[in-house]
mmCIF file of C-alpha atoms in Angstrom:
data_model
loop_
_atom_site.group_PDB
_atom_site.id
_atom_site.type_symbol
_atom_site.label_atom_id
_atom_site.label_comp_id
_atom_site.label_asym_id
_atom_site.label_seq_id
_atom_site.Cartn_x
_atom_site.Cartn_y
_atom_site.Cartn_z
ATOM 1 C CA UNK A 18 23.428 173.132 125.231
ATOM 2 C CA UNK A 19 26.521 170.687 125.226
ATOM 3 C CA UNK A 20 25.381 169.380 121.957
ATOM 4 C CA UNK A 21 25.797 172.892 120.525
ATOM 5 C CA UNK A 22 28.935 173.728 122.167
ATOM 6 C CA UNK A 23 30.731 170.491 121.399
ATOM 7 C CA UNK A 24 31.419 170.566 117.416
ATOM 8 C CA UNK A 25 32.112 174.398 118.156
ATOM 9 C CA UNK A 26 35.024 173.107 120.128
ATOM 10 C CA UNK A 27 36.788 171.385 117.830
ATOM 11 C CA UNK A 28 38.666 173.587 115.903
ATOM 12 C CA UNK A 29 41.665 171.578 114.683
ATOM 13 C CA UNK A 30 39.571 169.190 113.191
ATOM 14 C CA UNK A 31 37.429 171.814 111.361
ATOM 15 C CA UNK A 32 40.402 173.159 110.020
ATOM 16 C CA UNK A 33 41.636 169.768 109.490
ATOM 17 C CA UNK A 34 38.075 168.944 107.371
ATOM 18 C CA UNK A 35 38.251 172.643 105.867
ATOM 19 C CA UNK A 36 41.710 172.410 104.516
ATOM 20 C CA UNK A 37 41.369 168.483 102.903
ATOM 21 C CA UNK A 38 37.441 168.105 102.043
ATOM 22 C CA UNK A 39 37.394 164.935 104.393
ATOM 23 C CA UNK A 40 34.437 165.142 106.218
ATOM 24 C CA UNK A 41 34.756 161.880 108.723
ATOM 25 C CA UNK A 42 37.086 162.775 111.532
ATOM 26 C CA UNK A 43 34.098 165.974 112.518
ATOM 27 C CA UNK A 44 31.940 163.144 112.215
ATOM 28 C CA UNK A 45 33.800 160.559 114.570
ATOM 29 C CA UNK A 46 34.851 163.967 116.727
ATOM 30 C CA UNK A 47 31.076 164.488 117.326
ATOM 31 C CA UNK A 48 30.292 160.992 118.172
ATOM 32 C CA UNK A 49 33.151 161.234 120.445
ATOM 33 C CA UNK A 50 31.655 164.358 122.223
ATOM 34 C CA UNK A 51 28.126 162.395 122.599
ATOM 35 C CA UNK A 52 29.938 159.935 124.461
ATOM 36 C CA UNK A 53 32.506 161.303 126.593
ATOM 37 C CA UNK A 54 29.303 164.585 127.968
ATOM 38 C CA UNK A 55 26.577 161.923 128.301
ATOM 39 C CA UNK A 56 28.255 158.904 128.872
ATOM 40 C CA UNK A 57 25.121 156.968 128.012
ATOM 41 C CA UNK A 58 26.272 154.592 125.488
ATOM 42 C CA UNK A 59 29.809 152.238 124.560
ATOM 43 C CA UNK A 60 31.603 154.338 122.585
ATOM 44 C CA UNK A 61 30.985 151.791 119.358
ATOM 45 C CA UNK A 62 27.469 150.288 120.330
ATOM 46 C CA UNK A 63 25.570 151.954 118.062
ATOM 47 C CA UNK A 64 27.776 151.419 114.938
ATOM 48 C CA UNK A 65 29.070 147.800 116.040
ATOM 49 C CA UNK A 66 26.812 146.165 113.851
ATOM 50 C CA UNK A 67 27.672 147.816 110.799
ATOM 51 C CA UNK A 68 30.079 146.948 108.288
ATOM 52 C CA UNK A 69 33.321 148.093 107.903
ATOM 53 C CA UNK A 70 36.588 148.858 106.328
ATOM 54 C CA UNK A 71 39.416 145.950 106.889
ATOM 55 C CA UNK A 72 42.255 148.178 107.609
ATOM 56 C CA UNK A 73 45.443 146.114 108.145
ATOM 57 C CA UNK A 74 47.832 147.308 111.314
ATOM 58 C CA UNK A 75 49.583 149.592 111.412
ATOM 59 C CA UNK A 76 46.622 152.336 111.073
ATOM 60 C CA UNK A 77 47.187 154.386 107.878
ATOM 61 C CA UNK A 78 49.615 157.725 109.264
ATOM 62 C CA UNK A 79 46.836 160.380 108.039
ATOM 63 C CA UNK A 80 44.420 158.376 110.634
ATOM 64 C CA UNK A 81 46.766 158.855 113.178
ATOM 65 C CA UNK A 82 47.557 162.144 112.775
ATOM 66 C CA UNK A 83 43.726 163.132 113.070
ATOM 67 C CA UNK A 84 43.073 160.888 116.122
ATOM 68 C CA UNK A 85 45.789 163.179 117.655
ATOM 69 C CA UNK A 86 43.390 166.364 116.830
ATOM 70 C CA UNK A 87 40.312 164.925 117.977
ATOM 71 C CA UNK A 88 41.725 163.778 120.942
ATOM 72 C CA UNK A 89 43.301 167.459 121.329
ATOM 73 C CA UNK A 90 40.219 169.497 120.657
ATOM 74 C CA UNK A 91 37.839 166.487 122.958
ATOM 75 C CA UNK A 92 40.551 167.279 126.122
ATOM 76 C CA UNK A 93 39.580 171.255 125.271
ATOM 77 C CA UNK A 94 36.328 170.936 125.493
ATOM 78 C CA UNK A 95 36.194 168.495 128.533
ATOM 79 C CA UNK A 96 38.394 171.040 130.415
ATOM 80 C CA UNK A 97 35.849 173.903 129.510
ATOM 81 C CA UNK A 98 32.714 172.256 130.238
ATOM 82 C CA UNK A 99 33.876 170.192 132.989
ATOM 83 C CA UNK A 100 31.087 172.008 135.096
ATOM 84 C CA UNK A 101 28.394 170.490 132.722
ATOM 85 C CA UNK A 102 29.719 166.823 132.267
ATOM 86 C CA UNK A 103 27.844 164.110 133.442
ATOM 87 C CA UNK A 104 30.000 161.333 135.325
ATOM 88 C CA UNK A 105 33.999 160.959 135.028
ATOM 89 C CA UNK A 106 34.289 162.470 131.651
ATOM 90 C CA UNK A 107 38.080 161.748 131.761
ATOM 91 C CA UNK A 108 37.602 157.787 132.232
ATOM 92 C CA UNK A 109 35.485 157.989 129.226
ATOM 93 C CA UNK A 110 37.979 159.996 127.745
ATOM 94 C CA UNK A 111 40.393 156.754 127.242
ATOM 95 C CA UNK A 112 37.993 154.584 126.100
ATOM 96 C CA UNK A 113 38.575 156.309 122.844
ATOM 97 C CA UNK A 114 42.065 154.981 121.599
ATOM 98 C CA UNK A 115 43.476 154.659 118.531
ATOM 99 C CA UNK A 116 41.731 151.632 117.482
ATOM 100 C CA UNK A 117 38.203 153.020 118.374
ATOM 101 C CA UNK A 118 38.994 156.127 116.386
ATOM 102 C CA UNK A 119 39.897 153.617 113.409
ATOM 103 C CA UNK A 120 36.741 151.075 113.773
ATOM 104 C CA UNK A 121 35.002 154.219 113.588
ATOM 105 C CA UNK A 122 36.491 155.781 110.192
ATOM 106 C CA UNK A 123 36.179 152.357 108.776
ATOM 107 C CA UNK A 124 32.274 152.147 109.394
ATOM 108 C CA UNK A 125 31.640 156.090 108.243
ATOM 109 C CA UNK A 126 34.222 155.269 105.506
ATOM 110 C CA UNK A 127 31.398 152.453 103.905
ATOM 111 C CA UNK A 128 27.825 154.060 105.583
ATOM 112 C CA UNK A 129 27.718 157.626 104.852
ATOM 113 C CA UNK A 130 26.209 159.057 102.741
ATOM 114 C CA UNK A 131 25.094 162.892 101.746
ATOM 115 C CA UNK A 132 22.342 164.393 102.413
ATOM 116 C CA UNK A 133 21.366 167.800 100.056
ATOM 117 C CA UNK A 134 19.036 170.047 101.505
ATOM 118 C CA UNK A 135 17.201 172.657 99.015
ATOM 119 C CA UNK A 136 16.021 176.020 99.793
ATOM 120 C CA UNK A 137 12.570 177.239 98.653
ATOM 121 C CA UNK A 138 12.582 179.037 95.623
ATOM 122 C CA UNK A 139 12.715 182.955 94.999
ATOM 123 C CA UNK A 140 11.368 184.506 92.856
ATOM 124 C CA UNK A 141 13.426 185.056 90.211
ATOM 125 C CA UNK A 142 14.640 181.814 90.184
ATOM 126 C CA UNK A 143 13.854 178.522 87.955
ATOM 127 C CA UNK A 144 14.574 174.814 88.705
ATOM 128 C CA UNK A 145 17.945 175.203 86.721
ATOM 129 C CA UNK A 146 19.107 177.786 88.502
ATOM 130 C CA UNK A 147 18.851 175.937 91.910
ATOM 131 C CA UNK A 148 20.175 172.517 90.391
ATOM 132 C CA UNK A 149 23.430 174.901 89.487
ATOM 133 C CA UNK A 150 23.515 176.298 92.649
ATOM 134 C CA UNK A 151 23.194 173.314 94.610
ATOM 135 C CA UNK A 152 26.069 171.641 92.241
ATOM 136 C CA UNK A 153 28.330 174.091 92.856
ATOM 137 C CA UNK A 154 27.737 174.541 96.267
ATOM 138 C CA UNK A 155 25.726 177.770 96.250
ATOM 139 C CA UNK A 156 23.218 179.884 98.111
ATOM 140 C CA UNK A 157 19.699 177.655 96.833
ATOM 141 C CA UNK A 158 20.419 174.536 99.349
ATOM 142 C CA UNK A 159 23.333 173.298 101.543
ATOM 143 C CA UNK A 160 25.066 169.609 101.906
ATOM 144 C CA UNK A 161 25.999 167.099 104.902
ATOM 145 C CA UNK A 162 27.183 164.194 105.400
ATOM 146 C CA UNK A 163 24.903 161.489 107.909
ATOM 147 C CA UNK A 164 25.145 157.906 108.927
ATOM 148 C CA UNK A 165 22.227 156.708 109.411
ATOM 149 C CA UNK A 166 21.747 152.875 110.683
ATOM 150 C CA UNK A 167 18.863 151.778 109.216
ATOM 151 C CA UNK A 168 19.891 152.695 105.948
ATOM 152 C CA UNK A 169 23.626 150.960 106.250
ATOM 153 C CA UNK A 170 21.835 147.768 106.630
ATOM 154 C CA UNK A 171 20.805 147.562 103.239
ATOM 155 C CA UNK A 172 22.740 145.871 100.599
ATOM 156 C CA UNK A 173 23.714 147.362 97.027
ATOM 157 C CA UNK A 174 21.572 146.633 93.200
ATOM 158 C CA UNK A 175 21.974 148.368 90.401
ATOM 159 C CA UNK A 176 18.105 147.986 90.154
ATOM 160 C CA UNK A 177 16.928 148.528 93.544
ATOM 161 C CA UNK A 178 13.670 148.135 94.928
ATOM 162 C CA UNK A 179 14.093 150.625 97.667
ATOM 163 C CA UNK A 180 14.584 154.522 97.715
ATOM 164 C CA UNK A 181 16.032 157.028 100.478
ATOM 165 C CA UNK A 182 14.039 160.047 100.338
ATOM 166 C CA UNK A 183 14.032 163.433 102.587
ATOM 167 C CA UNK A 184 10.646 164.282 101.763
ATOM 168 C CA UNK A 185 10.624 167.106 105.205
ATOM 169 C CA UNK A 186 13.798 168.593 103.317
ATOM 170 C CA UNK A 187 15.975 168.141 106.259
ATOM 171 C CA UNK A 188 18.126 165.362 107.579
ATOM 172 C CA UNK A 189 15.179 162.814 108.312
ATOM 173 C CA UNK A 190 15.115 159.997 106.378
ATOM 174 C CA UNK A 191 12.367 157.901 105.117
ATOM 175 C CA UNK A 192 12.720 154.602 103.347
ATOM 176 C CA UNK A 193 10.244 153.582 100.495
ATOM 177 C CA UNK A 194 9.441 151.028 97.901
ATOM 178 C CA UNK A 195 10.380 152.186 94.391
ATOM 179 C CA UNK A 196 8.388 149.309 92.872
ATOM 180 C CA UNK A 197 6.238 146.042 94.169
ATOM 181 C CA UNK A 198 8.243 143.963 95.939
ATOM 182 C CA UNK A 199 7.441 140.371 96.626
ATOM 183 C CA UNK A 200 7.150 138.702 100.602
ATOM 184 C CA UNK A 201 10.325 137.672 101.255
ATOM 185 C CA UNK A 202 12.292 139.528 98.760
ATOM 186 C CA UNK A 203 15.822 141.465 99.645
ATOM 187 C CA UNK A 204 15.122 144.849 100.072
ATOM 188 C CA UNK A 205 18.218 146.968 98.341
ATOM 189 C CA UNK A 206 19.503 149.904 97.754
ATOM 190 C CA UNK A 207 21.803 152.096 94.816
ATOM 191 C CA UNK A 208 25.125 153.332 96.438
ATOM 192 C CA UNK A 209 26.377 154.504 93.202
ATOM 193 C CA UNK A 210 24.451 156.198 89.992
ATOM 194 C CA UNK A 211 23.308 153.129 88.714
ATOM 195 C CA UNK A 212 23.069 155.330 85.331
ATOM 196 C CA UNK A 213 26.130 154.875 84.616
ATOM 197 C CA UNK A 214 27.511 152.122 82.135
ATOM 198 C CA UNK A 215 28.290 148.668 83.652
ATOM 199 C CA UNK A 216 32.164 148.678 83.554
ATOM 200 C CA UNK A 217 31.905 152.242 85.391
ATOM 201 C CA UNK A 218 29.725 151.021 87.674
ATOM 202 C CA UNK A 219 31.756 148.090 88.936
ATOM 203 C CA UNK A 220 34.785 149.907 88.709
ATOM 204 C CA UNK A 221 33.184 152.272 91.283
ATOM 205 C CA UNK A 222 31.756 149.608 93.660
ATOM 206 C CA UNK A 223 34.589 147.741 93.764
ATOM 207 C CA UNK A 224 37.259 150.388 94.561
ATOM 208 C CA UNK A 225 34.867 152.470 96.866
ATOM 209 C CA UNK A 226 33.441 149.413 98.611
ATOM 210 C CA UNK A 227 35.145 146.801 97.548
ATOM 211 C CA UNK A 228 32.765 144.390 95.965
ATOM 212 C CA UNK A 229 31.917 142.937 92.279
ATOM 213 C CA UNK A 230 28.538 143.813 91.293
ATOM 214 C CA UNK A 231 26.975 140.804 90.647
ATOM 215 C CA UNK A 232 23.279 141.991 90.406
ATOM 216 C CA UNK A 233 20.512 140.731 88.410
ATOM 217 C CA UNK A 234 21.486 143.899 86.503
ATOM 218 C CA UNK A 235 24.770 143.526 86.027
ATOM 219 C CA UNK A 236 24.470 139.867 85.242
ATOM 220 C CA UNK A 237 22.056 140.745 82.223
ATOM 221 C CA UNK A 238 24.133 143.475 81.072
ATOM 222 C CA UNK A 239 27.176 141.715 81.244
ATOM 223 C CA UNK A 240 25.159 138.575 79.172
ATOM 224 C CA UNK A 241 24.707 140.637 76.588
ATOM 225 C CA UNK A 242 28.498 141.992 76.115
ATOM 226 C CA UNK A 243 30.462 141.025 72.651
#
C-alpha cells in the first residue's frame, strides 16, 4: 500500500533520525506523505489546534536543513508512485514550505510522547529481565514515538487525575481516571515523572515546555520549603 511504501522512501531522513536520535522530522515526513498521496486533509488541520513551540524567525538552521531532506526524499517518492497518487500530488507538494515544516516540529516538539510496547514473556525470563531489556533497548519490547490529539489536549499536574494506558500493548491509547474526580473538575495529566523532587520537576517543565509548575502539588510542596 502507499502507506507502507511511503516512510520506506525516505531514506535521508532515516539516516538523518538514525545518525542524531531525533525522531520528529520521520514523524512530520510521514504526515507529509499522508497528505501529499491522499490529499484528503490541509496539511496542518489536524494538528492546528494544538499547542505549540514559539519559534522566533529566522527558523533554527538544523530545521532547515531537514526540511531540505524531507522535501528531497517526498519529491522521490512522488516521482515513483506517481502512478498511485490521487489528484495533483505536485500542487500539494508546495503547500508544504518551510513554515509548515516548522508549525509542525513545534507541535510534535510539545505533544509527543513514547509509546513502549512489551513482548510476552519466555520462558526463561523474569519481570527484571524484560524491564532491563526494554531500558536498554533490547529484544523483550520495542519503542515509538506518537502524537496523539486527544491526549495533547490535556494540561500538566504533578498529581493528576488522569492516566494514558496501552492496555492492547500496541499503539492504541485509552484514557482513564486514576482517582474520583468531581463534575466539573480539570481533567490532567503527568508529562514528566512526577516522582521526582519539586525543584527537578520544575526545572524539567519549564525548560522542556516552558511553564512553572504551579500545581496544587507543587504549591504544597513548595509551602512547606525552609
Amino acid at each position: 500500500t502507499l502507506e507502507e511504501r511511503g516512510p520506506a522512501g525516505f531514506p535521508a531522513v532515516q539516516q538523518h533520525c538514525l545518525a542524531t536520535g531525533d525522531k520528529f522530522p520521520l514523524l512530520a515526513a510521514r504526515l507529509a506523505a499522508g497528505f501529499v498521496y491522499s490529499g484528503n486533509a490541509e496539511p496542518l488541520q489536524d494538528m492546528a489546534q494544538l499547542v505549540h513551540a514559539r519559534v522566533p524567525p529566522p527558523p533554527p538552521p538544523p530545521w532547515v536543513q531537514v526540511y531540505g531532506l524531507v522535501k528531497q526524499d517526498l519529491s522521490g517518492c512522488v516521482t515513483s508512485l506517481a502512478a498511485h497518487l490521487r489528484g495533483d500530488a505536485e500542487s500539494r507538494m508546495q503547500q508544504l514550505t518551510l513554515e509548515w515544516f516548522v508549525g509542525v516540529m513545534g507541535r510534535l516538539h510539545l505533544n509527543t510522547i513514547r509509546v513502549d510496547c512489551i513482548l510476552p514473556l519466555g520462558p526463561s525470563q523474569s519481570l527484571a529481565d524484560m524491564a532491563a531489556a526494554v531500558i536498554s533497548g533490547g529484544p523483550a519490547g520495542f519503542s515509538g514515538s506518537a502524537c496523539y490529539l486527544l491526549s495533547s489536549i490535556f494540561n500538566h499536574s504533578c498529581e493528576p487525575n488522569v492516566e494514558l494506558t496501552w492496555p492492547a500493548n500496541n499503539s492504541r491509547l485509552e484514557v482513564r481516571a486514576a482517582r474520583q474526580i468531581d463534575a466539573g473538575e480539570e481533567l490532567t495529566i503527568a508529562y514528566i515523572d512526577v516522582g521526582m523532587p519539586l525543584h527537578s520537576r520544575r526545572q524539567k517543565l519549564l525548560f522542556s515546555y516552558g511553564f512553572k509548575c504551579e500545581c496544587s502539588a507543587c504549591l504544597s510542596e513548595d509551602s512547606k520549603t525552609p
